[in-house]
mmCIF file of C-alpha atoms in Angstrom:
data_model
loop_
_atom_site.group_PDB
_atom_site.id
_atom_site.type_symbol
_atom_site.label_atom_id
_atom_site.label_comp_id
_atom_site.label_asym_id
_atom_site.label_seq_id
_atom_site.Cartn_x
_atom_site.Cartn_y
_atom_site.Cartn_z
ATOM 1 C CA UNK A 1 8.019 -29.983 -19.301
ATOM 2 C CA UNK A 2 10.719 -29.817 -16.619
ATOM 3 C CA UNK A 3 9.102 -28.244 -13.571
ATOM 4 C CA UNK A 4 11.705 -29.479 -11.107
ATOM 5 C CA UNK A 5 13.738 -26.319 -11.085
ATOM 6 C CA UNK A 6 11.074 -23.659 -11.138
ATOM 7 C CA UNK A 7 12.313 -20.803 -8.934
ATOM 8 C CA UNK A 8 10.625 -20.549 -5.505
ATOM 9 C CA UNK A 9 9.593 -16.975 -6.253
ATOM 10 C CA UNK A 10 7.474 -18.175 -9.187
ATOM 11 C CA UNK A 11 5.967 -21.025 -7.169
ATOM 12 C CA UNK A 12 5.094 -18.520 -4.437
ATOM 13 C CA UNK A 13 2.943 -16.524 -6.885
ATOM 14 C CA UNK A 14 0.902 -19.464 -8.191
ATOM 15 C CA UNK A 15 -1.432 -19.670 -5.144
ATOM 16 C CA UNK A 16 -2.164 -15.971 -5.579
ATOM 17 C CA UNK A 17 -3.117 -16.506 -9.226
ATOM 18 C CA UNK A 18 -5.238 -19.493 -8.253
ATOM 19 C CA UNK A 19 -7.067 -17.519 -5.571
ATOM 20 C CA UNK A 20 -7.867 -14.692 -8.001
ATOM 21 C CA UNK A 21 -9.055 -17.145 -10.662
ATOM 22 C CA UNK A 22 -11.307 -18.884 -8.138
ATOM 23 C CA UNK A 23 -12.839 -15.522 -7.203
ATOM 24 C CA UNK A 24 -13.505 -14.842 -10.878
ATOM 25 C CA UNK A 25 -15.052 -18.279 -11.343
ATOM 26 C CA UNK A 26 -17.296 -17.729 -8.304
ATOM 27 C CA UNK A 27 -18.487 -14.555 -10.004
ATOM 28 C CA UNK A 28 -19.389 -16.471 -13.161
ATOM 29 C CA UNK A 29 -16.459 -15.278 -15.264
ATOM 30 C CA UNK A 30 -15.080 -17.966 -17.598
ATOM 31 C CA UNK A 31 -12.226 -16.294 -19.490
ATOM 32 C CA UNK A 32 -9.555 -13.783 -18.564
ATOM 33 C CA UNK A 33 -6.381 -12.232 -19.925
ATOM 34 C CA UNK A 34 -2.942 -11.914 -18.373
ATOM 35 C CA UNK A 35 -3.661 -8.177 -18.258
ATOM 36 C CA UNK A 36 -6.909 -8.578 -16.308
ATOM 37 C CA UNK A 37 -5.448 -11.216 -13.993
ATOM 38 C CA UNK A 38 -2.416 -9.011 -13.460
ATOM 39 C CA UNK A 39 -4.525 -5.970 -12.558
ATOM 40 C CA UNK A 40 -6.355 -8.212 -10.118
ATOM 41 C CA UNK A 41 -3.268 -9.408 -8.252
ATOM 42 C CA UNK A 42 -0.959 -6.431 -8.737
ATOM 43 C CA UNK A 43 1.541 -8.256 -10.940
ATOM 44 C CA UNK A 44 2.443 -7.309 -14.503
ATOM 45 C CA UNK A 45 0.841 -9.193 -17.405
ATOM 46 C CA UNK A 46 4.310 -10.017 -18.756
ATOM 47 C CA UNK A 47 5.342 -11.559 -15.430
ATOM 48 C CA UNK A 48 2.199 -13.702 -15.325
ATOM 49 C CA UNK A 49 2.750 -14.985 -18.869
ATOM 50 C CA UNK A 50 6.372 -15.748 -18.007
ATOM 51 C CA UNK A 51 5.445 -17.519 -14.758
ATOM 52 C CA UNK A 52 2.756 -19.667 -16.377
ATOM 53 C CA UNK A 53 4.953 -20.511 -19.367
ATOM 54 C CA UNK A 54 7.151 -22.506 -16.949
ATOM 55 C CA UNK A 55 4.359 -25.055 -16.781
ATOM 56 C CA UNK A 56 3.073 -25.238 -20.351
ATOM 57 C CA UNK A 57 0.681 -23.476 -22.692
ATOM 58 C CA UNK A 58 -2.375 -22.163 -20.912
ATOM 59 C CA UNK A 59 -3.764 -19.429 -23.130
ATOM 60 C CA UNK A 60 -4.046 -18.467 -26.745
ATOM 61 C CA UNK A 61 -3.007 -15.155 -28.221
ATOM 62 C CA UNK A 62 -6.160 -13.087 -28.572
ATOM 63 C CA UNK A 63 -8.545 -15.360 -26.685
ATOM 64 C CA UNK A 64 -6.836 -15.366 -23.288
ATOM 65 C CA UNK A 65 -7.175 -17.999 -20.581
ATOM 66 C CA UNK A 66 -10.099 -20.355 -20.058
ATOM 67 C CA UNK A 67 -10.532 -19.972 -16.279
ATOM 68 C CA UNK A 68 -11.842 -23.461 -15.369
ATOM 69 C CA UNK A 69 -8.945 -25.074 -17.254
ATOM 70 C CA UNK A 70 -6.358 -22.784 -15.667
ATOM 71 C CA UNK A 71 -7.818 -23.452 -12.196
ATOM 72 C CA UNK A 72 -7.645 -27.180 -12.841
ATOM 73 C CA UNK A 73 -4.050 -27.058 -14.019
ATOM 74 C CA UNK A 74 -2.826 -24.749 -11.243
ATOM 75 C CA UNK A 75 -4.575 -26.967 -8.688
ATOM 76 C CA UNK A 76 -2.742 -29.972 -10.097
ATOM 77 C CA UNK A 77 0.587 -28.138 -10.117
ATOM 78 C CA UNK A 78 0.123 -27.014 -6.503
ATOM 79 C CA UNK A 79 -1.215 -30.492 -5.621
ATOM 80 C CA UNK A 80 -4.442 -29.078 -4.196
ATOM 81 C CA UNK A 81 -6.643 -31.042 -6.596
ATOM 82 C CA UNK A 82 -7.052 -33.274 -3.520
ATOM 83 C CA UNK A 83 -7.707 -32.595 0.180
ATOM 84 C CA UNK A 84 -4.771 -32.567 2.599
ATOM 85 C CA UNK A 85 -5.375 -33.325 6.250
ATOM 86 C CA UNK A 86 -3.746 -30.777 8.543
ATOM 87 C CA UNK A 87 -2.946 -30.774 12.264
ATOM 88 C CA UNK A 88 -3.029 -27.528 14.252
ATOM 89 C CA UNK A 89 -0.771 -27.323 17.301
ATOM 90 C CA UNK A 90 -1.574 -24.685 19.920
ATOM 91 C CA UNK A 91 -5.153 -23.782 20.802
ATOM 92 C CA UNK A 92 -4.697 -20.142 21.741
ATOM 93 C CA UNK A 93 -6.875 -17.567 19.971
ATOM 94 C CA UNK A 94 -4.930 -17.849 16.739
ATOM 95 C CA UNK A 95 -4.871 -21.654 16.716
ATOM 96 C CA UNK A 96 -8.593 -21.845 17.421
ATOM 97 C CA UNK A 97 -9.293 -19.349 14.649
ATOM 98 C CA UNK A 98 -7.258 -21.442 12.203
ATOM 99 C CA UNK A 99 -8.848 -24.699 13.368
ATOM 100 C CA UNK A 100 -12.274 -23.262 12.542
ATOM 101 C CA UNK A 101 -11.255 -21.263 9.454
ATOM 102 C CA UNK A 102 -13.787 -21.730 6.676
ATOM 103 C CA UNK A 103 -11.402 -20.776 3.892
ATOM 104 C CA UNK A 104 -9.426 -24.020 3.712
ATOM 105 C CA UNK A 105 -11.979 -26.537 2.456
ATOM 106 C CA UNK A 106 -12.267 -25.270 -1.113
ATOM 107 C CA UNK A 107 -8.538 -24.667 -1.375
ATOM 108 C CA UNK A 108 -7.260 -28.158 -0.681
ATOM 109 C CA UNK A 109 -7.066 -28.468 3.107
ATOM 110 C CA UNK A 110 -9.000 -29.981 5.980
ATOM 111 C CA UNK A 111 -8.064 -29.452 9.613
ATOM 112 C CA UNK A 112 -8.229 -32.986 10.974
ATOM 113 C CA UNK A 113 -6.867 -32.711 14.505
ATOM 114 C CA UNK A 114 -5.653 -30.162 17.020
ATOM 115 C CA UNK A 115 -3.325 -30.263 20.013
ATOM 116 C CA UNK A 116 -2.427 -28.317 23.120
ATOM 117 C CA UNK A 117 -0.306 -28.929 26.208
ATOM 118 C CA UNK A 118 -2.524 -27.183 28.763
ATOM 119 C CA UNK A 119 -4.661 -29.577 30.810
ATOM 120 C CA UNK A 120 -7.504 -27.025 30.831
ATOM 121 C CA UNK A 121 -7.648 -27.069 27.032
ATOM 122 C CA UNK A 122 -7.180 -30.779 26.380
ATOM 123 C CA UNK A 123 -10.577 -32.388 25.801
ATOM 124 C CA UNK A 124 -12.292 -29.117 24.899
ATOM 125 C CA UNK A 125 -14.203 -28.929 21.634
ATOM 126 C CA UNK A 126 -12.995 -26.713 18.791
ATOM 127 C CA UNK A 127 -15.320 -26.932 15.823
ATOM 128 C CA UNK A 128 -15.974 -30.643 15.403
ATOM 129 C CA UNK A 129 -12.675 -31.654 16.968
ATOM 130 C CA UNK A 130 -11.618 -32.508 20.498
ATOM 131 C CA UNK A 131 -8.336 -30.940 21.586
ATOM 132 C CA UNK A 132 -5.699 -33.667 22.003
ATOM 133 C CA UNK A 133 -2.771 -33.837 24.379
ATOM 134 C CA UNK A 134 0.423 -32.777 22.625
ATOM 135 C CA UNK A 135 2.162 -35.592 24.533
ATOM 136 C CA UNK A 136 0.623 -38.031 22.034
ATOM 137 C CA UNK A 137 1.383 -35.960 18.963
ATOM 138 C CA UNK A 138 3.907 -38.346 17.374
ATOM 139 C CA UNK A 139 1.581 -41.341 17.635
ATOM 140 C CA UNK A 140 -1.620 -39.493 16.684
ATOM 141 C CA UNK A 141 -0.180 -37.670 13.678
ATOM 142 C CA UNK A 142 1.617 -40.740 12.395
ATOM 143 C CA UNK A 143 -1.454 -42.978 12.696
ATOM 144 C CA UNK A 144 -3.583 -40.428 10.857
ATOM 145 C CA UNK A 145 -0.973 -40.119 8.101
ATOM 146 C CA UNK A 146 -0.993 -36.322 8.382
ATOM 147 C CA UNK A 147 1.738 -34.637 6.357
ATOM 148 C CA UNK A 148 1.068 -30.946 7.093
ATOM 149 C CA UNK A 149 0.877 -29.021 10.365
ATOM 150 C CA UNK A 150 0.283 -25.453 11.481
ATOM 151 C CA UNK A 151 2.246 -24.301 14.529
ATOM 152 C CA UNK A 152 0.582 -21.688 16.731
ATOM 153 C CA UNK A 153 2.674 -22.068 19.873
ATOM 154 C CA UNK A 154 5.216 -19.871 21.673
ATOM 155 C CA UNK A 155 8.632 -19.556 20.082
ATOM 156 C CA UNK A 156 10.292 -21.395 22.981
ATOM 157 C CA UNK A 157 8.333 -24.606 22.274
ATOM 158 C CA UNK A 158 8.397 -24.487 18.483
ATOM 159 C CA UNK A 159 11.557 -26.452 17.728
ATOM 160 C CA UNK A 160 10.714 -29.328 20.076
ATOM 161 C CA UNK A 161 7.238 -29.754 18.580
ATOM 162 C CA UNK A 162 8.714 -29.439 15.086
ATOM 163 C CA UNK A 163 11.098 -32.326 15.798
ATOM 164 C CA UNK A 164 8.158 -34.438 16.991
ATOM 165 C CA UNK A 165 6.070 -33.595 13.936
ATOM 166 C CA UNK A 166 8.902 -34.590 11.639
ATOM 167 C CA UNK A 167 9.352 -37.839 13.575
ATOM 168 C CA UNK A 168 5.636 -38.435 12.945
ATOM 169 C CA UNK A 169 6.086 -38.026 9.203
ATOM 170 C CA UNK A 170 5.096 -34.380 8.685
ATOM 171 C CA UNK A 171 6.678 -32.886 5.565
ATOM 172 C CA UNK A 172 5.367 -29.331 5.622
ATOM 173 C CA UNK A 173 4.872 -26.795 8.419
ATOM 174 C CA UNK A 174 3.129 -23.446 8.388
ATOM 175 C CA UNK A 175 4.842 -21.762 11.307
ATOM 176 C CA UNK A 176 3.170 -18.904 13.174
ATOM 177 C CA UNK A 177 5.698 -19.042 16.014
ATOM 178 C CA UNK A 178 8.057 -16.058 15.687
ATOM 179 C CA UNK A 179 11.206 -18.127 15.308
ATOM 180 C CA UNK A 180 13.110 -19.848 12.479
ATOM 181 C CA UNK A 181 12.898 -23.646 12.601
ATOM 182 C CA UNK A 182 15.645 -26.106 11.877
ATOM 183 C CA UNK A 183 14.342 -28.953 9.691
ATOM 184 C CA UNK A 184 15.955 -31.716 7.636
ATOM 185 C CA UNK A 185 16.212 -31.487 3.854
ATOM 186 C CA UNK A 186 12.918 -32.264 2.175
ATOM 187 C CA UNK A 187 10.766 -30.724 4.921
ATOM 188 C CA UNK A 188 9.232 -27.431 3.836
ATOM 189 C CA UNK A 189 8.479 -24.556 6.210
ATOM 190 C CA UNK A 190 6.474 -21.424 5.466
ATOM 191 C CA UNK A 191 6.570 -18.610 7.994
ATOM 192 C CA UNK A 192 3.757 -16.314 9.033
ATOM 193 C CA UNK A 193 4.886 -13.637 11.472
ATOM 194 C CA UNK A 194 2.821 -10.450 11.587
ATOM 195 C CA UNK A 195 5.725 -8.372 12.918
ATOM 196 C CA UNK A 196 7.883 -9.518 9.990
ATOM 197 C CA UNK A 197 5.016 -8.588 7.652
ATOM 198 C CA UNK A 198 4.763 -5.128 9.193
ATOM 199 C CA UNK A 199 8.532 -4.598 9.048
ATOM 200 C CA UNK A 200 8.449 -5.415 5.335
ATOM 201 C CA UNK A 201 6.055 -2.467 5.045
ATOM 202 C CA UNK A 202 7.820 0.113 7.215
ATOM 203 C CA UNK A 203 11.019 -0.212 5.199
ATOM 204 C CA UNK A 204 9.200 1.538 2.351
ATOM 205 C CA UNK A 205 7.469 4.253 4.412
ATOM 206 C CA UNK B 1 25.075 4.143 0.052
ATOM 207 C CA UNK B 2 22.209 3.948 -2.413
ATOM 208 C CA UNK B 3 19.520 1.859 -0.747
ATOM 209 C CA UNK B 4 16.708 3.061 -2.989
ATOM 210 C CA UNK B 5 16.862 0.152 -5.377
ATOM 211 C CA UNK B 6 17.449 -2.757 -3.055
ATOM 212 C CA UNK B 7 15.457 -5.711 -4.421
ATOM 213 C CA UNK B 8 12.256 -6.528 -2.501
ATOM 214 C CA UNK B 9 13.479 -10.073 -1.960
ATOM 215 C CA UNK B 10 16.463 -8.778 0.030
ATOM 216 C CA UNK B 11 14.301 -6.373 2.027
ATOM 217 C CA UNK B 12 11.948 -9.248 2.825
ATOM 218 C CA UNK B 13 14.790 -11.166 4.520
ATOM 219 C CA UNK B 14 15.958 -8.327 6.779
ATOM 220 C CA UNK B 15 13.145 -8.729 9.361
ATOM 221 C CA UNK B 16 14.043 -12.417 9.608
ATOM 222 C CA UNK B 17 17.690 -11.560 10.317
ATOM 223 C CA UNK B 18 16.605 -8.946 12.843
ATOM 224 C CA UNK B 19 14.336 -11.405 14.644
ATOM 225 C CA UNK B 20 17.121 -14.001 14.911
ATOM 226 C CA UNK B 21 19.603 -11.395 16.151
ATOM 227 C CA UNK B 22 17.136 -10.210 18.789
ATOM 228 C CA UNK B 23 16.714 -13.804 19.982
ATOM 229 C CA UNK B 24 20.503 -14.111 20.252
ATOM 230 C CA UNK B 25 20.725 -10.831 22.159
ATOM 231 C CA UNK B 26 18.003 -11.972 24.567
ATOM 232 C CA UNK B 27 20.132 -15.034 25.235
ATOM 233 C CA UNK B 28 23.124 -12.863 26.096
ATOM 234 C CA UNK B 29 25.064 -13.469 22.873
ATOM 235 C CA UNK B 30 26.943 -10.391 21.639
ATOM 236 C CA UNK B 31 28.730 -11.515 18.463
ATOM 237 C CA UNK B 32 27.844 -13.827 15.599
ATOM 238 C CA UNK B 33 29.043 -14.860 12.159
ATOM 239 C CA UNK B 34 27.215 -14.994 8.842
ATOM 240 C CA UNK B 35 27.567 -18.774 9.132
ATOM 241 C CA UNK B 36 25.890 -18.950 12.556
ATOM 242 C CA UNK B 37 23.177 -16.460 11.624
ATOM 243 C CA UNK B 38 22.607 -18.378 8.397
ATOM 244 C CA UNK B 39 22.248 -21.712 10.205
ATOM 245 C CA UNK B 40 19.759 -19.994 12.484
ATOM 246 C CA UNK B 41 17.500 -18.694 9.725
ATOM 247 C CA UNK B 42 18.074 -21.327 7.054
ATOM 248 C CA UNK B 43 19.823 -19.006 4.592
ATOM 249 C CA UNK B 44 23.376 -19.421 3.311
ATOM 250 C CA UNK B 45 26.178 -17.391 4.876
ATOM 251 C CA UNK B 46 27.090 -16.039 1.432
ATOM 252 C CA UNK B 47 23.548 -14.796 0.861
ATOM 253 C CA UNK B 48 23.506 -13.039 4.226
ATOM 254 C CA UNK B 49 26.812 -11.298 3.535
ATOM 255 C CA UNK B 50 25.542 -10.237 0.111
ATOM 256 C CA UNK B 51 22.227 -8.975 1.508
ATOM 257 C CA UNK B 52 23.858 -6.953 4.289
ATOM 258 C CA UNK B 53 26.510 -5.536 1.957
ATOM 259 C CA UNK B 54 23.698 -3.623 0.222
ATOM 260 C CA UNK B 55 23.520 -1.430 3.290
ATOM 261 C CA UNK B 56 27.150 -0.970 4.287
ATOM 262 C CA UNK B 57 29.896 -2.677 6.254
ATOM 263 C CA UNK B 58 28.570 -4.512 9.292
ATOM 264 C CA UNK B 59 31.182 -7.082 10.170
ATOM 265 C CA UNK B 60 34.892 -7.629 10.003
ATOM 266 C CA UNK B 61 36.627 -10.618 8.463
ATOM 267 C CA UNK B 62 37.502 -12.938 11.337
ATOM 268 C CA UNK B 63 35.616 -11.148 14.109
ATOM 269 C CA UNK B 64 32.069 -11.392 12.724
ATOM 270 C CA UNK B 65 29.156 -9.158 13.577
ATOM 271 C CA UNK B 66 28.643 -7.212 16.785
ATOM 272 C CA UNK B 67 25.002 -8.083 17.492
ATOM 273 C CA UNK B 68 23.837 -4.885 19.273
ATOM 274 C CA UNK B 69 25.251 -2.772 16.432
ATOM 275 C CA UNK B 70 23.678 -4.936 13.726
ATOM 276 C CA UNK B 71 20.298 -4.847 15.540
ATOM 277 C CA UNK B 72 20.532 -1.071 15.758
ATOM 278 C CA UNK B 73 21.372 -0.666 12.072
ATOM 279 C CA UNK B 74 18.744 -3.148 10.823
ATOM 280 C CA UNK B 75 16.152 -1.444 13.038
ATOM 281 C CA UNK B 76 17.050 1.879 11.450
ATOM 282 C CA UNK B 77 16.954 0.435 7.929
ATOM 283 C CA UNK B 78 13.534 -1.161 8.566
ATOM 284 C CA UNK B 79 12.428 2.024 10.381
ATOM 285 C CA UNK B 80 11.478 0.111 13.505
ATOM 286 C CA UNK B 81 13.854 2.109 15.722
ATOM 287 C CA UNK B 82 10.611 3.886 16.641
ATOM 288 C CA UNK B 83 7.095 2.708 17.522
ATOM 289 C CA UNK B 84 4.426 2.711 14.808
ATOM 290 C CA UNK B 85 0.782 2.987 15.789
ATOM 291 C CA UNK B 86 -1.363 0.372 14.068
ATOM 292 C CA UNK B 87 -5.118 0.015 13.580
ATOM 293 C CA UNK B 88 -6.727 -3.436 13.459
ATOM 294 C CA UNK B 89 -9.940 -3.748 11.450
ATOM 295 C CA UNK B 90 -12.160 -6.746 12.157
ATOM 296 C CA UNK B 91 -12.606 -8.118 15.663
ATOM 297 C CA UNK B 92 -13.180 -11.785 14.868
ATOM 298 C CA UNK B 93 -10.965 -14.344 16.587
ATOM 299 C CA UNK B 94 -7.976 -13.478 14.416
ATOM 300 C CA UNK B 95 -8.369 -9.711 14.810
ATOM 301 C CA UNK B 96 -8.726 -10.016 18.572
ATOM 302 C CA UNK B 97 -5.652 -12.238 18.740
ATOM 303 C CA UNK B 98 -3.651 -9.656 16.771
ATOM 304 C CA UNK B 99 -4.984 -6.751 18.824
ATOM 305 C CA UNK B 100 -3.679 -8.445 21.959
ATOM 306 C CA UNK B 101 -0.521 -9.949 20.462
ATOM 307 C CA UNK B 102 2.435 -9.426 22.822
ATOM 308 C CA UNK B 103 5.040 -9.773 20.086
ATOM 309 C CA UNK B 104 4.675 -6.343 18.505
ATOM 310 C CA UNK B 105 5.892 -3.989 21.222
ATOM 311 C CA UNK B 106 9.590 -4.858 21.079
ATOM 312 C CA UNK B 107 9.559 -5.003 17.288
ATOM 313 C CA UNK B 108 8.367 -1.506 16.471
ATOM 314 C CA UNK B 109 4.572 -1.627 16.649
ATOM 315 C CA UNK B 110 1.754 -0.685 18.973
ATOM 316 C CA UNK B 111 -1.873 -1.525 18.277
ATOM 317 C CA UNK B 112 -3.561 1.775 18.974
ATOM 318 C CA UNK B 113 -7.171 1.261 17.883
ATOM 319 C CA UNK B 114 -9.488 -1.432 16.583
ATOM 320 C CA UNK B 115 -12.692 -1.446 14.552
ATOM 321 C CA UNK B 116 -15.643 -3.628 13.683
ATOM 322 C CA UNK B 117 -18.959 -3.146 11.909
ATOM 323 C CA UNK B 118 -21.102 -5.406 14.122
ATOM 324 C CA UNK B 119 -23.169 -3.520 16.693
ATOM 325 C CA UNK B 120 -22.650 -6.347 19.199
ATOM 326 C CA UNK B 121 -18.884 -5.896 19.042
ATOM 327 C CA UNK B 122 -18.662 -2.095 18.959
ATOM 328 C CA UNK B 123 -17.957 -0.794 22.459
ATOM 329 C CA UNK B 124 -16.544 -4.096 23.693
ATOM 330 C CA UNK B 125 -13.113 -4.113 25.295
ATOM 331 C CA UNK B 126 -10.188 -5.839 23.611
ATOM 332 C CA UNK B 127 -7.040 -5.528 25.693
ATOM 333 C CA UNK B 128 -6.960 -1.892 26.750
ATOM 334 C CA UNK B 129 -8.945 -0.719 23.723
ATOM 335 C CA UNK B 130 -12.623 -0.165 23.069
ATOM 336 C CA UNK B 131 -13.838 -1.493 19.719
ATOM 337 C CA UNK B 132 -14.788 1.429 17.462
ATOM 338 C CA UNK B 133 -17.443 1.628 14.774
ATOM 339 C CA UNK B 134 -15.893 1.153 11.342
ATOM 340 C CA UNK B 135 -18.243 3.884 10.110
ATOM 341 C CA UNK B 136 -15.893 6.413 11.720
ATOM 342 C CA UNK B 137 -12.713 4.827 10.472
ATOM 343 C CA UNK B 138 -11.639 7.633 8.116
ATOM 344 C CA UNK B 139 -11.997 10.311 10.784
ATOM 345 C CA UNK B 140 -10.562 8.253 13.658
ATOM 346 C CA UNK B 141 -7.520 6.951 11.781
ATOM 347 C CA UNK B 142 -6.746 10.331 10.252
ATOM 348 C CA UNK B 143 -6.991 12.168 13.584
ATOM 349 C CA UNK B 144 -4.699 9.633 15.241
ATOM 350 C CA UNK B 145 -2.193 9.935 12.390
ATOM 351 C CA UNK B 146 -2.052 6.158 11.987
ATOM 352 C CA UNK B 147 -0.138 5.023 8.904
ATOM 353 C CA UNK B 148 -0.416 1.227 9.214
ATOM 354 C CA UNK B 149 -3.430 -1.072 9.435
ATOM 355 C CA UNK B 150 -4.093 -4.792 9.704
ATOM 356 C CA UNK B 151 -7.166 -6.091 7.882
ATOM 357 C CA UNK B 152 -8.901 -9.110 9.421
ATOM 358 C CA UNK B 153 -12.256 -8.866 7.647
ATOM 359 C CA UNK B 154 -14.035 -10.974 5.036
ATOM 360 C CA UNK B 155 -12.775 -10.721 1.466
ATOM 361 C CA UNK B 156 -15.998 -9.061 0.297
ATOM 362 C CA UNK B 157 -15.458 -6.032 2.559
ATOM 363 C CA UNK B 158 -11.703 -5.708 2.170
ATOM 364 C CA UNK B 159 -11.468 -3.332 -0.810
ATOM 365 C CA UNK B 160 -14.004 -0.844 0.563
ATOM 366 C CA UNK B 161 -12.238 -0.636 3.924
ATOM 367 C CA UNK B 162 -8.881 -0.373 2.135
ATOM 368 C CA UNK B 163 -10.134 2.644 0.181
ATOM 369 C CA UNK B 164 -11.254 4.274 3.427
ATOM 370 C CA UNK B 165 -7.948 3.570 5.143
ATOM 371 C CA UNK B 166 -6.052 5.134 2.262
ATOM 372 C CA UNK B 167 -8.353 8.160 2.360
ATOM 373 C CA UNK B 168 -7.435 8.413 6.055
ATOM 374 C CA UNK B 169 -3.731 8.492 5.228
ATOM 375 C CA UNK B 170 -2.739 4.866 5.749
ATOM 376 C CA UNK B 171 0.360 3.916 3.748
ATOM 377 C CA UNK B 172 0.800 0.267 4.641
ATOM 378 C CA UNK B 173 -1.633 -2.617 5.073
ATOM 379 C CA UNK B 174 -1.077 -6.110 6.408
ATOM 380 C CA UNK B 175 -3.945 -7.939 4.744
ATOM 381 C CA UNK B 176 -5.333 -11.152 6.232
ATOM 382 C CA UNK B 177 -8.407 -11.084 3.981
ATOM 383 C CA UNK B 178 -7.995 -13.742 1.266
ATOM 384 C CA UNK B 179 -8.137 -11.299 -1.647
ATOM 385 C CA UNK B 180 -5.715 -9.079 -3.555
ATOM 386 C CA UNK B 181 -6.207 -5.364 -2.895
ATOM 387 C CA UNK B 182 -6.036 -2.544 -5.400
ATOM 388 C CA UNK B 183 -4.041 0.372 -3.963
ATOM 389 C CA UNK B 184 -2.455 3.504 -5.395
ATOM 390 C CA UNK B 185 1.277 3.748 -5.986
ATOM 391 C CA UNK B 186 3.176 4.369 -2.770
ATOM 392 C CA UNK B 187 0.837 2.298 -0.611
ATOM 393 C CA UNK B 188 2.406 -0.990 0.440
ATOM 394 C CA UNK B 189 0.434 -4.186 1.050
ATOM 395 C CA UNK B 190 1.695 -7.409 2.605
ATOM 396 C CA UNK B 191 -0.524 -10.475 2.396
ATOM 397 C CA UNK B 192 -1.031 -13.162 5.003
ATOM 398 C CA UNK B 193 -3.264 -15.962 3.765
ATOM 399 C CA UNK B 194 -2.835 -19.349 5.456
ATOM 400 C CA UNK B 195 -4.206 -21.249 2.438
ATOM 401 C CA UNK B 196 -1.631 -19.546 0.202
ATOM 402 C CA UNK B 197 1.045 -20.481 2.733
ATOM 403 C CA UNK B 198 -0.088 -24.112 2.708
ATOM 404 C CA UNK B 199 -0.240 -24.218 -1.097
ATOM 405 C CA UNK B 200 3.364 -22.985 -1.217
ATOM 406 C CA UNK B 201 4.174 -26.118 0.782
ATOM 407 C CA UNK B 202 2.142 -28.722 -1.091
ATOM 408 C CA UNK B 203 3.808 -27.833 -4.400
ATOM 409 C CA UNK B 204 6.982 -29.414 -3.036
ATOM 410 C CA UNK B 205 5.414 -32.527 -1.466
#
């Protein structure tokens, strides 16, 4: 199975399928159909079958999908059948909320350390962590072997911190700063900007 | 110009172009090229030209794009050449951060009211607003004529509140609850789930 050239748009839907399947499993459901899963996530059954077929055979005609197996395989494909340590940079309200977010642990992520540049915040406790000085970010992130970071800092500081994270070995960034980042090939950035999200809605109104 | 059937994927990039152009304008830059804009947002110049061509002629061969004009047209296309009132539901850390977020006002949005279900939070001040009781959400949102809401509540409560918002006339929802919502045709939902964002990164690591 060649999964090297799966289109990004298909990859982007897999976490949504996985989330829905995990909800079903939590509710004690063990099998589902592409129709039921599709109704659940607002995607057509045909699209789901097509997306999943990129990665192998997951269901049988007539009996549907065995949910625990599909969860296991999607977790492997998305590489969240392990726990990734994550660094959060920026301890404003949003950063603190993310640092304490309960929804990561069963989905493959563990917030391991957090940073800020403000002297009043450095040394404070957020959850079980102590806020570190962003001045030491390259050393601290590298020593911890952290590969993923979430950026919750102002747009003006985002590129500089991004460069430091990449120097420290980070390969993926979830960027909440409202600015596009310049990164070398092989580093992956996902953007979360509420105003962009809202503008993708108003177009259709 | 028939813009009715522009693919969602193209629409989804327009707010990113608009954001980059607004940054350029704030820095006093008045013209740009598809190459420069593309470098800025990490999208190829050819793709940008193709995307914009869906909506008309914006630049001239050799002279590039006039930034104020392109901002004006993209704002019109995305319908953010006005200010949309928004309701925020859920006054946890994330909801409070969004209710006070400074980045909406110059991008077409104004948080007008906020809700929670916890007696200890109702009546509290968040920014210039007083937290309202979610029990009155249908009446309050309808009377204010609000068409857009942001959901920052637990997954278990998200569908019920969504149904109420739609009853109140809401047509677009930015959903931070980690669950897919069922909505009638014509209602638009955008999802923001940090774990989904991270899983879209780990696939490539």
